[in-house]
Amino acid sequence: MSDTASAKKTIFVIDDDTSITKLLDSLLTHNGYTVLVAHDGLDGIVQVRKNNSIDLILLDVMMPELNGYDVCRDLKFDDRFKHIPIILLTSREQELDSRIGQLMGIEYIQKPINTKTLLEKVKAALNK
C-alpha cells in the first residue's frame, strides 16, 4: 500500500437525497477521499458501528427513520464514536446553535451546498 493510499481519509455521507449523495460522492472521490454512503439515519448508525475506519461524517438533518440530530446524539454520546467529527447538512437556517456545535465538535453547512465551503470544512475537520 502506498503512502497516499494509507493516508486516504474515509468520509461517510448519510443523506436520504440520492442526488446529494451522488454529488458528494463524486466531489469527495475526485478530491482523494474514500466515500461511504447511507440513505437514512438508522442505516447510518448501523454502518458506523460496523466500520472502524470512518474519519468524518457528513450528516443530513431531515431524514426518515432517525433524523440527523438523533444520529448525532447516538454517536456523540458513545465513547467508541464521539471522536469522529460530524458536519451537519441542513436546508433550514439556525438549525444548530454554533456554540453548542463547537462544544460537541459539530459543524454545519447550509443547503444548497457550496462545494468550496464544503471542501474547506472537510479539510479543517480532518486536520483537527
CSV table of N, CA and C in Angstrom, one decimal:
chain,number,residue,atom,x,y,z
A,1,MET,N,0.9,-1.2,0.0
A,1,MET,CA,0.0,0.0,0.0
A,1,MET,C,0.9,1.2,0.0
A,2,SER,N,0.6,2.2,-0.9
A,2,SER,CA,1.4,3.4,-0.9
A,2,SER,C,1.1,4.3,0.2
A,3,ASP,N,1.9,5.3,0.4
A,3,ASP,CA,1.7,6.3,1.4
A,3,ASP,C,0.4,7.1,1.2
A,4,THR,N,0.1,7.4,-0.1
A,4,THR,CA,-1.1,8.2,-0.3
A,4,THR,C,-2.3,7.3,-0.1
A,5,ALA,N,-2.3,6.1,-0.4
A,5,ALA,CA,-3.4,5.2,-0.1
A,5,ALA,C,-3.6,5.0,1.4
A,6,SER,N,-2.5,4.9,2.1
A,6,SER,CA,-2.7,4.7,3.6
A,6,SER,C,-3.2,5.9,4.2
A,7,ALA,N,-2.9,7.1,3.6
A,7,ALA,CA,-3.3,8.4,4.2
A,7,ALA,C,-4.6,8.8,3.8
A,8,LYS,N,-5.3,8.1,2.9
A,8,LYS,CA,-6.6,8.4,2.3
A,8,LYS,C,-7.6,8.4,3.4
A,9,LYS,N,-8.4,9.4,3.6
A,9,LYS,CA,-9.4,9.6,4.6
A,9,LYS,C,-10.7,9.0,4.1
A,10,THR,N,-11.5,8.5,5.0
A,10,THR,CA,-12.8,7.9,4.7
A,10,THR,C,-13.9,8.9,5.2
A,11,ILE,N,-14.8,9.3,4.3
A,11,ILE,CA,-15.9,10.2,4.7
A,11,ILE,C,-17.2,9.4,4.5
A,12,PHE,N,-18.0,9.4,5.5
A,12,PHE,CA,-19.3,8.7,5.5
A,12,PHE,C,-20.4,9.8,5.3
A,13,VAL,N,-21.1,9.7,4.1
A,13,VAL,CA,-22.2,10.6,3.8
A,13,VAL,C,-23.5,9.9,4.2
A,14,ILE,N,-24.3,10.5,5.0
A,14,ILE,CA,-25.6,10.0,5.4
A,14,ILE,C,-26.7,11.0,5.0
A,15,ASP,N,-27.4,10.7,3.9
A,15,ASP,CA,-28.4,11.6,3.4
A,15,ASP,C,-29.4,10.8,2.6
A,16,ASP,N,-30.7,11.1,2.8
A,16,ASP,CA,-31.8,10.4,2.1
A,16,ASP,C,-32.0,10.9,0.6
A,17,ASP,N,-31.4,12.0,0.3
A,17,ASP,CA,-31.5,12.5,-1.1
A,17,ASP,C,-30.4,11.9,-2.0
A,18,THR,N,-30.7,11.0,-2.9
A,18,THR,CA,-29.7,10.4,-3.7
A,18,THR,C,-29.0,11.4,-4.6
A,19,SER,N,-29.6,12.5,-5.0
A,19,SER,CA,-28.9,13.4,-5.8
A,19,SER,C,-27.7,14.1,-5.0
A,20,ILE,N,-28.0,14.3,-3.7
A,20,ILE,CA,-27.0,14.9,-2.8
A,20,ILE,C,-25.8,13.9,-2.6
A,21,THR,N,-26.2,12.6,-2.4
A,21,THR,CA,-25.2,11.6,-2.1
A,21,THR,C,-24.3,11.4,-3.3
A,22,LYS,N,-24.9,11.4,-4.5
A,22,LYS,CA,-24.1,11.2,-5.8
A,22,LYS,C,-23.2,12.4,-6.0
A,23,LEU,N,-23.7,13.6,-5.7
A,23,LEU,CA,-22.9,14.8,-5.9
A,23,LEU,C,-21.7,14.8,-4.9
A,24,LEU,N,-22.0,14.5,-3.6
A,24,LEU,CA,-20.9,14.4,-2.6
A,24,LEU,C,-19.9,13.3,-2.9
A,25,ASP,N,-20.4,12.1,-3.3
A,25,ASP,CA,-19.6,11.0,-3.6
A,25,ASP,C,-18.6,11.4,-4.7
A,26,SER,N,-19.1,12.0,-5.8
A,26,SER,CA,-18.3,12.4,-6.9
A,26,SER,C,-17.2,13.5,-6.5
A,27,LEU,N,-17.7,14.5,-5.8
A,27,LEU,CA,-16.8,15.6,-5.4
A,27,LEU,C,-15.7,15.1,-4.5
A,28,LEU,N,-16.1,14.4,-3.5
A,28,LEU,CA,-15.1,13.9,-2.5
A,28,LEU,C,-14.2,12.9,-3.0
A,29,THR,N,-14.7,12.0,-3.9
A,29,THR,CA,-13.8,11.0,-4.5
A,29,THR,C,-12.8,11.7,-5.4
A,30,HIS,N,-13.3,12.7,-6.2
A,30,HIS,CA,-12.4,13.4,-7.1
A,30,HIS,C,-11.3,14.2,-6.3
A,31,ASN,N,-11.6,14.5,-5.0
A,31,ASN,CA,-10.6,15.2,-4.2
A,31,ASN,C,-9.8,14.2,-3.3
A,32,GLY,N,-9.8,12.9,-3.6
A,32,GLY,CA,-8.9,12.0,-3.0
A,32,GLY,C,-9.4,11.3,-1.7
A,33,TYR,N,-10.7,11.4,-1.4
A,33,TYR,CA,-11.3,10.8,-0.3
A,33,TYR,C,-12.0,9.5,-0.6
A,34,THR,N,-12.0,8.5,0.3
A,34,THR,CA,-12.9,7.3,0.2
A,34,THR,C,-14.2,7.7,0.7
A,35,VAL,N,-15.3,7.3,0.0
A,35,VAL,CA,-16.6,7.7,0.4
A,35,VAL,C,-17.5,6.5,0.6
A,36,LEU,N,-18.2,6.5,1.8
A,36,LEU,CA,-19.2,5.5,2.1
A,36,LEU,C,-20.6,6.3,2.1
A,37,VAL,N,-21.7,5.6,1.8
A,37,VAL,CA,-23.0,6.3,1.8
A,37,VAL,C,-24.0,5.4,2.5
A,38,ALA,N,-24.9,6.1,3.2
A,38,ALA,CA,-26.1,5.5,3.7
A,38,ALA,C,-27.3,6.5,3.4
A,39,HIS,N,-28.5,6.0,3.2
A,39,HIS,CA,-29.6,6.8,2.8
A,39,HIS,C,-30.6,7.1,3.9
A,40,ASP,N,-30.4,6.6,5.1
A,40,ASP,CA,-31.2,7.0,6.3
A,40,ASP,C,-30.4,6.9,7.6
A,41,GLY,N,-30.9,7.5,8.6
A,41,GLY,CA,-30.1,7.6,9.9
A,41,GLY,C,-29.9,6.3,10.5
A,42,LEU,N,-30.9,5.4,10.5
A,42,LEU,CA,-30.8,4.1,11.1
A,42,LEU,C,-29.7,3.3,10.5
A,43,ASP,N,-29.7,3.2,9.1
A,43,ASP,CA,-28.7,2.5,8.4
A,43,ASP,C,-27.3,3.2,8.6
A,44,GLY,N,-27.3,4.5,8.8
A,44,GLY,CA,-26.0,5.2,9.0
A,44,GLY,C,-25.4,4.7,10.4
A,45,ILE,N,-26.2,4.7,11.4
A,45,ILE,CA,-25.7,4.2,12.7
A,45,ILE,C,-25.2,2.8,12.6
A,46,VAL,N,-25.9,1.9,12.0
A,46,VAL,CA,-25.5,0.5,11.8
A,46,VAL,C,-24.2,0.4,11.1
A,47,GLN,N,-24.0,1.2,10.0
A,47,GLN,CA,-22.8,1.1,9.3
A,47,GLN,C,-21.6,1.7,10.1
A,48,VAL,N,-21.8,2.8,10.8
A,48,VAL,CA,-20.7,3.4,11.7
A,48,VAL,C,-20.3,2.3,12.7
A,49,ARG,N,-21.2,1.6,13.3
A,49,ARG,CA,-20.9,0.6,14.3
A,49,ARG,C,-20.1,-0.6,13.7
A,50,LYS,N,-20.2,-0.8,12.4
A,50,LYS,CA,-19.5,-1.9,11.8
A,50,LYS,C,-18.2,-1.5,11.2
A,51,ASN,N,-18.0,-0.2,11.0
A,51,ASN,CA,-16.8,0.3,10.3
A,51,ASN,C,-15.9,1.1,11.2
A,52,ASN,N,-14.6,0.6,11.3
A,52,ASN,CA,-13.7,1.3,12.2
A,52,ASN,C,-12.8,2.3,11.5
A,53,SER,N,-13.0,2.6,10.3
A,53,SER,CA,-12.1,3.5,9.5
A,53,SER,C,-12.8,4.8,9.1
A,54,ILE,N,-13.9,5.2,9.7
A,54,ILE,CA,-14.5,6.4,9.3
A,54,ILE,C,-13.8,7.6,10.0
A,55,ASP,N,-13.4,8.6,9.2
A,55,ASP,CA,-12.7,9.7,9.7
A,55,ASP,C,-13.6,11.0,9.8
A,56,LEU,N,-14.7,11.0,9.1
A,56,LEU,CA,-15.6,12.2,9.1
A,56,LEU,C,-17.0,11.7,8.7
A,57,ILE,N,-18.0,12.4,9.2
A,57,ILE,CA,-19.4,12.1,8.8
A,57,ILE,C,-20.0,13.3,8.3
A,58,LEU,N,-20.6,13.3,7.1
A,58,LEU,CA,-21.5,14.4,6.6
A,58,LEU,C,-22.9,13.9,6.7
A,59,LEU,N,-23.7,14.6,7.5
A,59,LEU,CA,-25.0,14.1,8.0
A,59,LEU,C,-26.1,15.0,7.7
A,60,ASP,N,-27.1,14.6,7.0
A,60,ASP,CA,-28.3,15.4,6.7
A,60,ASP,C,-29.1,15.5,8.0
A,61,VAL,N,-29.8,16.6,8.2
A,61,VAL,CA,-30.7,16.7,9.4
A,61,VAL,C,-32.0,16.0,9.2
A,62,MET,N,-32.7,16.3,8.1
A,62,MET,CA,-34.0,15.8,7.9
A,62,MET,C,-34.0,14.5,7.1
A,63,MET,N,-34.2,13.4,7.8
A,63,MET,CA,-34.2,12.1,7.2
A,63,MET,C,-35.3,11.2,7.8
A,64,PRO,N,-35.7,10.1,7.0
A,64,PRO,CA,-36.6,9.1,7.6
A,64,PRO,C,-35.9,8.3,8.7
A,65,GLU,N,-36.7,7.5,9.4
A,65,GLU,CA,-36.2,6.6,10.4
A,65,GLU,C,-35.6,7.4,11.6
A,66,LEU,N,-34.4,7.8,11.5
A,66,LEU,CA,-33.8,8.7,12.5
A,66,LEU,C,-33.3,9.9,11.8
A,67,ASN,N,-33.6,11.1,12.4
A,67,ASN,CA,-33.1,12.3,11.8
A,67,ASN,C,-31.7,12.5,12.2
A,68,GLY,N,-31.0,13.5,11.6
A,68,GLY,CA,-29.6,13.8,11.9
A,68,GLY,C,-29.3,14.1,13.3
A,69,TYR,N,-30.2,14.8,14.0
A,69,TYR,CA,-29.9,15.1,15.4
A,69,TYR,C,-29.9,13.8,16.3
A,70,ASP,N,-30.8,12.9,16.0
A,70,ASP,CA,-30.8,11.6,16.7
A,70,ASP,C,-29.5,10.8,16.4
A,71,VAL,N,-29.1,10.8,15.2
A,71,VAL,CA,-27.9,10.1,14.8
A,71,VAL,C,-26.7,10.7,15.5
A,72,CYS,N,-26.6,12.0,15.5
A,72,CYS,CA,-25.6,12.8,16.1
A,72,CYS,C,-25.5,12.5,17.6
A,73,ARG,N,-26.6,12.5,18.3
A,73,ARG,CA,-26.7,12.3,19.7
A,73,ARG,C,-26.2,10.9,20.0
A,74,ASP,N,-26.7,9.9,19.2
A,74,ASP,CA,-26.3,8.5,19.4
A,74,ASP,C,-24.8,8.3,19.3
A,75,LEU,N,-24.2,9.0,18.3
A,75,LEU,CA,-22.7,8.8,18.1
A,75,LEU,C,-21.9,9.6,19.1
A,76,LYS,N,-22.3,10.8,19.4
A,76,LYS,CA,-21.5,11.7,20.3
A,76,LYS,C,-21.5,11.3,21.7
A,77,PHE,N,-22.5,10.5,22.1
A,77,PHE,CA,-22.6,10.0,23.5
A,77,PHE,C,-22.1,8.6,23.6
A,78,ASP,N,-21.5,8.1,22.6
A,78,ASP,CA,-20.9,6.7,22.6
A,78,ASP,C,-19.4,6.9,22.5
A,79,ASP,N,-18.7,6.4,23.6
A,79,ASP,CA,-17.2,6.6,23.6
A,79,ASP,C,-16.5,6.1,22.4
A,80,ARG,N,-17.0,5.1,21.8
A,80,ARG,CA,-16.4,4.5,20.6
A,80,ARG,C,-16.4,5.4,19.4
A,81,PHE,N,-17.3,6.3,19.3
A,81,PHE,CA,-17.5,7.1,18.1
A,81,PHE,C,-17.5,8.6,18.3
A,82,LYS,N,-17.4,9.1,19.6
A,82,LYS,CA,-17.5,10.5,19.8
A,82,LYS,C,-16.4,11.3,19.2
A,83,HIS,N,-15.3,10.7,18.9
A,83,HIS,CA,-14.1,11.3,18.3
A,83,HIS,C,-14.3,11.7,16.8
A,84,ILE,N,-15.3,11.0,16.2
A,84,ILE,CA,-15.5,11.3,14.7
A,84,ILE,C,-16.1,12.6,14.5
A,85,PRO,N,-15.5,13.5,13.8
A,85,PRO,CA,-16.1,14.8,13.5
A,85,PRO,C,-17.4,14.6,12.6
A,86,ILE,N,-18.3,15.5,12.9
A,86,ILE,CA,-19.6,15.5,12.1
A,86,ILE,C,-19.9,16.9,11.6
A,87,ILE,N,-20.2,16.9,10.3
A,87,ILE,CA,-20.7,18.1,9.7
A,87,ILE,C,-22.2,17.9,9.3
A,88,LEU,N,-23.1,18.7,9.9
A,88,LEU,CA,-24.5,18.5,9.5
A,88,LEU,C,-24.8,19.3,8.3
A,89,LEU,N,-25.6,18.7,7.4
A,89,LEU,CA,-26.1,19.4,6.2
A,89,LEU,C,-27.5,19.8,6.4
A,90,THR,N,-27.9,21.0,6.3
A,90,THR,CA,-29.2,21.5,6.6
A,90,THR,C,-29.7,22.5,5.6
A,91,SER,N,-31.0,22.4,5.3
A,91,SER,CA,-31.6,23.3,4.4
A,91,SER,C,-32.4,24.4,5.2
A,92,ARG,N,-32.5,24.3,6.5
A,92,ARG,CA,-33.1,25.3,7.3
A,92,ARG,C,-32.1,26.1,8.1
A,93,GLU,N,-32.4,27.4,8.2
A,93,GLU,CA,-31.4,28.3,8.9
A,93,GLU,C,-31.6,28.1,10.4
A,94,GLN,N,-30.5,28.4,11.1
A,94,GLN,CA,-30.5,28.4,12.5
A,94,GLN,C,-30.9,27.0,13.1
A,95,GLU,N,-30.5,25.9,12.4
A,95,GLU,CA,-30.8,24.6,12.9
A,95,GLU,C,-30.0,24.3,14.1
A,96,LEU,N,-28.8,24.8,14.1
A,96,LEU,CA,-27.8,24.4,15.2
A,96,LEU,C,-27.2,25.7,15.8
A,97,ASP,N,-27.3,25.8,17.1
A,97,ASP,CA,-26.6,26.9,17.7
A,97,ASP,C,-25.1,26.7,17.6
A,98,SER,N,-24.4,27.6,17.0
A,98,SER,CA,-22.9,27.4,16.6
A,98,SER,C,-22.1,27.1,17.9
A,99,ARG,N,-22.5,27.7,19.0
A,99,ARG,CA,-21.7,27.5,20.3
A,99,ARG,C,-21.9,26.0,20.7
A,100,ILE,N,-23.1,25.5,20.7
A,100,ILE,CA,-23.3,24.1,21.0
A,100,ILE,C,-22.6,23.2,20.1
A,101,GLY,N,-22.7,23.5,18.8
A,101,GLY,CA,-21.9,22.7,17.8
A,101,GLY,C,-20.5,22.7,18.0
A,102,GLN,N,-19.9,23.8,18.4
A,102,GLN,CA,-18.4,23.8,18.7
A,102,GLN,C,-18.1,23.0,19.9
A,103,LEU,N,-18.9,23.0,20.9
A,103,LEU,CA,-18.7,22.2,22.1
A,103,LEU,C,-18.7,20.7,21.8
A,104,MET,N,-19.6,20.3,20.9
A,104,MET,CA,-19.8,18.9,20.6
A,104,MET,C,-19.0,18.5,19.4
A,105,GLY,N,-18.2,19.4,18.8
A,105,GLY,CA,-17.4,19.1,17.7
A,105,GLY,C,-18.2,18.9,16.4
A,106,ILE,N,-19.3,19.7,16.2
A,106,ILE,CA,-20.2,19.6,15.1
A,106,ILE,C,-20.2,20.9,14.3
A,107,GLU,N,-19.9,20.8,13.0
A,107,GLU,CA,-20.1,22.0,12.1
A,107,GLU,C,-21.4,21.8,11.4
A,108,TYR,N,-21.8,22.8,10.7
A,108,TYR,CA,-22.9,22.7,9.8
A,108,TYR,C,-22.7,23.5,8.5
A,109,ILE,N,-23.4,23.0,7.5
A,109,ILE,CA,-23.3,23.6,6.1
A,109,ILE,C,-24.8,23.7,5.6
A,110,GLN,N,-25.1,24.9,5.1
A,110,GLN,CA,-26.4,25.1,4.5
A,110,GLN,C,-26.5,24.5,3.2
A,111,LYS,N,-27.7,24.0,2.9
A,111,LYS,CA,-28.1,23.5,1.5
A,111,LYS,C,-28.7,24.7,0.8
A,112,PRO,N,-28.6,24.9,-0.4
A,112,PRO,CA,-27.8,24.1,-1.3
A,112,PRO,C,-26.3,24.3,-1.0
A,113,ILE,N,-25.6,23.2,-1.2
A,113,ILE,CA,-24.2,23.1,-0.7
A,113,ILE,C,-23.3,23.9,-1.7
A,114,ASN,N,-22.5,24.7,-1.0
A,114,ASN,CA,-21.4,25.4,-1.8
A,114,ASN,C,-20.2,24.5,-1.7
A,115,THR,N,-19.8,23.9,-2.8
A,115,THR,CA,-18.7,22.9,-2.8
A,115,THR,C,-17.4,23.4,-2.2
A,116,LYS,N,-17.1,24.7,-2.5
A,116,LYS,CA,-15.8,25.2,-2.0
A,116,LYS,C,-15.9,25.3,-0.4
A,117,THR,N,-17.0,25.7,0.1
A,117,THR,CA,-17.2,25.8,1.6
A,117,THR,C,-17.1,24.4,2.2
A,118,LEU,N,-17.8,23.4,1.5
A,118,LEU,CA,-17.8,22.1,2.0
A,118,LEU,C,-16.4,21.5,2.0
A,119,LEU,N,-15.6,21.6,1.0
A,119,LEU,CA,-14.3,21.1,0.9
A,119,LEU,C,-13.4,21.8,2.0
A,120,GLU,N,-13.6,23.1,2.2
A,120,GLU,CA,-12.8,23.8,3.3
A,120,GLU,C,-13.1,23.2,4.7
A,121,LYS,N,-14.4,23.0,4.9
A,121,LYS,CA,-14.8,22.5,6.2
A,121,LYS,C,-14.4,21.0,6.4
A,122,VAL,N,-14.5,20.2,5.3
A,122,VAL,CA,-14.0,18.9,5.4
A,122,VAL,C,-12.5,18.8,5.8
A,123,LYS,N,-11.7,19.6,5.0
A,123,LYS,CA,-10.3,19.6,5.3
A,123,LYS,C,-10.0,20.1,6.7
A,124,ALA,N,-10.6,21.1,7.2
A,124,ALA,CA,-10.4,21.6,8.5
A,124,ALA,C,-10.8,20.6,9.6
A,125,ALA,N,-11.9,19.9,9.4
A,125,ALA,CA,-12.4,18.9,10.3
A,125,ALA,C,-11.4,17.7,10.4
A,126,LEU,N,-10.9,17.3,9.3
A,126,LEU,CA,-9.9,16.2,9.2
A,126,LEU,C,-8.5,16.5,9.7
A,127,ASN,N,-8.2,17.8,9.8
A,127,ASN,CA,-6.9,18.2,10.3
A,127,ASN,C,-6.9,18.6,11.8
A,128,LYS,N,-8.0,18.4,12.5
A,128,LYS,CA,-8.1,18.8,13.9
A,128,LYS,C,-7.4,17.7,14.7
